[in-house]
Tab-separated table of C-alpha atoms and ligand atoms in Angstrom:
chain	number	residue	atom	x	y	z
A	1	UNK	CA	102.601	74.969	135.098
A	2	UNK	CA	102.399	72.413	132.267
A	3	UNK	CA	100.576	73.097	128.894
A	4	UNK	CA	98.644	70.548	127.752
A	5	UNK	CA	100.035	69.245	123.923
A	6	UNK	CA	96.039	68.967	122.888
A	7	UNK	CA	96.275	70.642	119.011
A	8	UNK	CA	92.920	72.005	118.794
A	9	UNK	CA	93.977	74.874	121.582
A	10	UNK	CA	96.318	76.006	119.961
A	11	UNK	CA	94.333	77.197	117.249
A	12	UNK	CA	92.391	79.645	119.668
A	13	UNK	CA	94.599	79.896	121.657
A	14	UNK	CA	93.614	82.877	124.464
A	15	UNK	CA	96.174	86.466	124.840
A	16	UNK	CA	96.107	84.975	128.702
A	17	UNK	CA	97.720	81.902	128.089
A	18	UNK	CA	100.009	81.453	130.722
A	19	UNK	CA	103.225	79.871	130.439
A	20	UNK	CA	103.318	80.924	126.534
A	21	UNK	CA	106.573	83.365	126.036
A	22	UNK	CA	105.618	86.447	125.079
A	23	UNK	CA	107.987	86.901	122.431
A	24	UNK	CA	105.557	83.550	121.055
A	25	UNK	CA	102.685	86.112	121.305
A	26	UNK	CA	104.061	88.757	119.476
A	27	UNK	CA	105.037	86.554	116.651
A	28	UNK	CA	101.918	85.253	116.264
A	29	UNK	CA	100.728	88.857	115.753
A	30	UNK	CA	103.628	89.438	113.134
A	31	UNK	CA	102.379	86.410	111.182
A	32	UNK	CA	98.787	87.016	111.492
A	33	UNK	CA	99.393	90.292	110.225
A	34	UNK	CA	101.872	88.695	107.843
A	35	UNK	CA	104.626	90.950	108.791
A	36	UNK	CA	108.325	90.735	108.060
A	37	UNK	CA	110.345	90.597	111.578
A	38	UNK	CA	113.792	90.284	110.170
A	39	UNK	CA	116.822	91.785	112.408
A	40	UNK	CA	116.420	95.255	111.153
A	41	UNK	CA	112.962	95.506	110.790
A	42	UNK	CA	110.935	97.523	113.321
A	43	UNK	CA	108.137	95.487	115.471
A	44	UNK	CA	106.825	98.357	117.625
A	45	UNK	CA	103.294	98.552	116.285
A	46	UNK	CA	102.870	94.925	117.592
A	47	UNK	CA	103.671	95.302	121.253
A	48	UNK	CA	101.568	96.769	124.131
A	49	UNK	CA	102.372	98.959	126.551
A	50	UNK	CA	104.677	97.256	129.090
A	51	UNK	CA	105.670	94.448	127.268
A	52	UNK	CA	108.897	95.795	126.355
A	53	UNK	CA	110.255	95.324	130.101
A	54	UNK	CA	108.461	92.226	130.241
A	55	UNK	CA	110.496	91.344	126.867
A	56	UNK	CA	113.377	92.199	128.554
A	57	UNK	CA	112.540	89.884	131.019
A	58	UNK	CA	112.625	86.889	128.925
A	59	UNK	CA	115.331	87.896	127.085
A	60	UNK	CA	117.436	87.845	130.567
A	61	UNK	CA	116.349	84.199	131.488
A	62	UNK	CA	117.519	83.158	128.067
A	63	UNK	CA	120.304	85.198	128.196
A	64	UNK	CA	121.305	82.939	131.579
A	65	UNK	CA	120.773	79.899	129.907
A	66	UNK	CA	123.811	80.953	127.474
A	67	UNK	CA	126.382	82.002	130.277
A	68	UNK	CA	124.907	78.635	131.713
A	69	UNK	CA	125.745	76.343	128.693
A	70	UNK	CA	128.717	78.537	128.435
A	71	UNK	CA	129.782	76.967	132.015
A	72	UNK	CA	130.309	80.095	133.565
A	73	UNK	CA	129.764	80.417	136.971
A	74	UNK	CA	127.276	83.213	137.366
A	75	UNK	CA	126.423	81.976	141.150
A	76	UNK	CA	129.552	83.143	142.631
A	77	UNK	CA	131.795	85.207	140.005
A	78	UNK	CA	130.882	88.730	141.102
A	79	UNK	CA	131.444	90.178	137.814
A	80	UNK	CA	128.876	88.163	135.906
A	81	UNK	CA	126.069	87.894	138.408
A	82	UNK	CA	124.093	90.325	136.962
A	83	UNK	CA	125.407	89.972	133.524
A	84	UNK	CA	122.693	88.647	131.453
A	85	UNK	CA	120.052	91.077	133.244
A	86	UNK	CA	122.643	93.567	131.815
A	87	UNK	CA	123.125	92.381	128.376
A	88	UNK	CA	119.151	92.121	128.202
A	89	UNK	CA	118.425	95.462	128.646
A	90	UNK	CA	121.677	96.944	126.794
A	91	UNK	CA	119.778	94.884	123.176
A	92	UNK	CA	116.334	95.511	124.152
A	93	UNK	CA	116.531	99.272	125.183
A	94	UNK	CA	120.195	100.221	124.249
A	95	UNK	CA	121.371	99.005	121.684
A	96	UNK	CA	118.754	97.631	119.490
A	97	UNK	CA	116.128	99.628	120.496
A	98	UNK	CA	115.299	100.679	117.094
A	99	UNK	CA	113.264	97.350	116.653
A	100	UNK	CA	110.996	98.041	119.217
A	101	UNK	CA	110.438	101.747	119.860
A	102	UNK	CA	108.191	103.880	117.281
A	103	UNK	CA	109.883	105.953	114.761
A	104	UNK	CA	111.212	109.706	116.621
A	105	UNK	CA	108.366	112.335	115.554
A	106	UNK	CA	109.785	114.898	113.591
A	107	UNK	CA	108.386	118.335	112.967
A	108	UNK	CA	108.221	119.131	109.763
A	109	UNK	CA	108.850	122.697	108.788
A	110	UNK	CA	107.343	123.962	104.790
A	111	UNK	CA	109.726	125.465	103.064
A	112	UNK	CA	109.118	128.650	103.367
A	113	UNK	CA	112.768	130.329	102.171
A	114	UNK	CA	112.166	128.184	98.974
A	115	UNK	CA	115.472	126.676	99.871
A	116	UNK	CA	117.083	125.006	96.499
A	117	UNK	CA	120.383	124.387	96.988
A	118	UNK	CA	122.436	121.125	97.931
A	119	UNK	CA	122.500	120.980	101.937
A	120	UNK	CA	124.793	118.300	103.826
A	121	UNK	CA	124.722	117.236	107.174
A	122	UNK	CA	127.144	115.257	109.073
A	123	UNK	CA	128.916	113.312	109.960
A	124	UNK	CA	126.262	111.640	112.207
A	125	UNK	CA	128.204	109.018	114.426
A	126	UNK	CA	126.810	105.637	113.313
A	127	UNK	CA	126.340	102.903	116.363
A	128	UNK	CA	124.950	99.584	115.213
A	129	UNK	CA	125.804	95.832	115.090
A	130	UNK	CA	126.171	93.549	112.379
A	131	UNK	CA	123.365	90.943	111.961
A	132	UNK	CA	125.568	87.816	111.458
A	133	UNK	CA	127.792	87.972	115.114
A	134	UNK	CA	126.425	90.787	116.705
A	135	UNK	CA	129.602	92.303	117.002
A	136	UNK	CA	129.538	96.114	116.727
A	137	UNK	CA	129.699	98.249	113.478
A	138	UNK	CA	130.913	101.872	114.415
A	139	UNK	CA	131.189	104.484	111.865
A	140	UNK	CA	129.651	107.786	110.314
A	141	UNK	CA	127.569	109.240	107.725
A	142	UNK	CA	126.824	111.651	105.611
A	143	UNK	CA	123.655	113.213	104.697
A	144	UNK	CA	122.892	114.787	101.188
A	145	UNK	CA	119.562	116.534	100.645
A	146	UNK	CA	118.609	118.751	97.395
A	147	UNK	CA	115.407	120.149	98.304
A	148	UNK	CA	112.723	121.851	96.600
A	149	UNK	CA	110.104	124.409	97.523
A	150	UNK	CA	107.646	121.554	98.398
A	151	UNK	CA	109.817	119.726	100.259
A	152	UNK	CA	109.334	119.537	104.358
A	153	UNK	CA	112.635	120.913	106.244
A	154	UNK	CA	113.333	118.975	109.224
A	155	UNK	CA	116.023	119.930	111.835
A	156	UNK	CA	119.531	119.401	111.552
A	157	UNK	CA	119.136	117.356	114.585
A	158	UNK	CA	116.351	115.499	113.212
A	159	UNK	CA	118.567	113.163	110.573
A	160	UNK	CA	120.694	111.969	113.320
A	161	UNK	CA	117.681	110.680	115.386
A	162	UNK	CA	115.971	109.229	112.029
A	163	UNK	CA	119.772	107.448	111.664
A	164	UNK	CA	119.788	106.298	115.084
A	165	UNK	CA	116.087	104.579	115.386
A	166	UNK	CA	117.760	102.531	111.618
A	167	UNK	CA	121.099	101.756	112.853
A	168	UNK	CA	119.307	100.894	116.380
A	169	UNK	CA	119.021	97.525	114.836
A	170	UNK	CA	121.338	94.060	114.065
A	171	UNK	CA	121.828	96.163	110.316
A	172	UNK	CA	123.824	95.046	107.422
A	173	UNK	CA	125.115	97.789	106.062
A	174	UNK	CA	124.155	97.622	102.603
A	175	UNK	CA	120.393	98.000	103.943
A	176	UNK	CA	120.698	100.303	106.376
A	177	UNK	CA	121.551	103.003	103.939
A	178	UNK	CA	118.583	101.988	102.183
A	179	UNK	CA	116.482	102.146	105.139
A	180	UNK	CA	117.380	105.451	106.252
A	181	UNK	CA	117.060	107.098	102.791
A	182	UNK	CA	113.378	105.087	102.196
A	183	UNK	CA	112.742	106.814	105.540
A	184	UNK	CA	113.969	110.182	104.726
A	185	UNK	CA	112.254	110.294	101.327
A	186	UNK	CA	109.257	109.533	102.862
A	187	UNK	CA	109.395	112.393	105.467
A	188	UNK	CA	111.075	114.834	103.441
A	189	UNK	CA	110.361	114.428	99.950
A	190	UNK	CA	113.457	116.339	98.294
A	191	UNK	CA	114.269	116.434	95.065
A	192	UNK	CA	117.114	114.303	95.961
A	193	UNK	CA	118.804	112.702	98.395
A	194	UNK	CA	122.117	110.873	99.027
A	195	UNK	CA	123.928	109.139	101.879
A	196	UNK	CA	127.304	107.735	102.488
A	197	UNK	CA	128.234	105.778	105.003
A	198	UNK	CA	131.967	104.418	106.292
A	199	UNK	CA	132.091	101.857	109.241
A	200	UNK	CA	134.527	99.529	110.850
A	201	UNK	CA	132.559	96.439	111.681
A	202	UNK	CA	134.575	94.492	114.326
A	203	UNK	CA	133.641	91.281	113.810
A	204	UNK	CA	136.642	91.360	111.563
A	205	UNK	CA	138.810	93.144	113.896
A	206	UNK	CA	137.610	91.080	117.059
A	207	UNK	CA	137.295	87.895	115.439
A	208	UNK	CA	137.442	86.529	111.706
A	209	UNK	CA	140.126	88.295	110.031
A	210	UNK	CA	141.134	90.368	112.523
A	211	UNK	CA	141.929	93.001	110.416
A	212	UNK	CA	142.120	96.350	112.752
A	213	UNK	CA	141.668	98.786	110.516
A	214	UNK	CA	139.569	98.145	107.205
A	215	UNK	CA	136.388	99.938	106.976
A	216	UNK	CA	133.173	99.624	104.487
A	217	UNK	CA	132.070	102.018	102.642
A	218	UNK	CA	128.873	102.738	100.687
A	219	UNK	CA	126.184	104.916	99.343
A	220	UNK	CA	122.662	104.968	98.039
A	221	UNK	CA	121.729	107.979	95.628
A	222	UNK	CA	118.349	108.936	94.904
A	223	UNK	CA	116.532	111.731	92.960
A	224	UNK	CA	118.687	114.161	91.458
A	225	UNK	CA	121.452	112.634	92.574
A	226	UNK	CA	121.077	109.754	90.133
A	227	UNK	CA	120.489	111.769	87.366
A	228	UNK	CA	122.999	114.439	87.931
A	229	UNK	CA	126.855	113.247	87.955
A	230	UNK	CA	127.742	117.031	89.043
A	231	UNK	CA	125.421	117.386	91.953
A	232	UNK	CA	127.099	113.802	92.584
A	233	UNK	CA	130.647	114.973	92.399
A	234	UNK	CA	129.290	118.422	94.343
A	235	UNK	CA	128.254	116.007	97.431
A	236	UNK	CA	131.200	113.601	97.270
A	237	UNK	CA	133.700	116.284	97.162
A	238	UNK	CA	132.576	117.988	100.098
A	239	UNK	CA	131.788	115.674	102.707
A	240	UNK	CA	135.787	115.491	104.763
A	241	UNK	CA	135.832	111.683	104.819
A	242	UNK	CA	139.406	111.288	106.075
A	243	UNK	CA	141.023	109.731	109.209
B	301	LIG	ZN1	129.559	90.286	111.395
């Protein structure tokens, strides 16, 4: 069906527009709202129910269009006939599902034991893709908390799936780390908090430089961790990063 180019429609236009792609919908919701919808930004308050599958959708006929243009020929090469259905739903609910999914709910616990000292948790297997290729950055991290009696415990458990709705995203590294310890401030509130995180991002070993083995590392420090160079050196000497 053909839209017709008349200006004044588009200004109200109606939610049942038809032939409008719903990704188009949802961005005009993001800038109505004026919302940021960078790669590693999460969009889930501004889809409905259902629209993720039907996101996935779209994402698979454009996802054709680029084995298309890429002259590959997905009508009668068995292993690519169903390849951009596949690749679809590996970003949309695999791999970058962190965009579109709600933060996991985490039960917060008081403190009840008063707990004080310098906990660490990790390493948490890190699974996320650099924004620039998406090629894959695989790597772990380390967790740093220095509660105080205020301060909500979560589960062990709970940091890895706080890490895994972040890295769930095309990241850059740099502010992922950030992300994840804005989020874990905000849930936990310690006195401080500090993460480290070492990843091999292939698109320099599959591409660019092709250099197999070089990994990033880096770390965001917050809290008493700033202020404290021997709480620092405490958390840095104990986490085992070797391999
Ligand atoms: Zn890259």
């Amino acid at each position: 069906m053909l839209m017709k180019a008349d200006p004044s429609s588009q200004l109200t236009r109606p939610e049942s527009d038809e032939g409008v792609p719903l990704s188009v919908k949802i961005r005009e919701r993001l800038e109505a709202a004026r919302k940021r919808f960078h790669s590693n930004d999460n969009i889930a308050d501004f889809l409905q129910p259902g629209e993720l599958d039907a996101l996935q959708e779209e994402v698979a006929q454009k996802m054709q269009g680029v084995l298309d243009s890429m002259v590959i020929d997905t009508s009668n090469d068995h292993n690519t006939g169903d390849t951009a259905r596949r690749v679809a739903k590996m970003y949309l609910n695999e791999v970058f599902r962190g965009r579109y999914v709600p933060p996991p709910t985490i039960t917060e616990f008081p403190n009840a034991e008063h707990l004080n000292e310098l906990m660490i948790v990790g390493p948490i297997t890190v699974r996320s893709a650099c924004s620039h290729h998406l090629c894959p950055v695989i790597g772990k991290l380390w967790i740093g908390v220095l509660p105080n009696e205020h301060t909500n415990v979560i589960g062990l458990s709970k940091y890895a799936r706080l890490a895994e709705w972040i890295m769930g995203r095309p990241q850059i590294q740099e502010e992922a780390v950030v992300q994840l310890a804005d989020l874990i401030m905000e849930k936990t509130q310690p006195d401080g908090l500090a993460i480290v995180m070492e990843a091999r991002h292939y698109c320099m070993a599959w591409r660019g430089v092709k250099d197999l083995d070089s990994k990033m590392i880096n770390s965001v420090m917050r809290g008493a961790f700033l202020k404290n160079s021997d709480l620092r050196r405490e958390f840095l000497a104990l986490i085992p990063r070797k391999d």
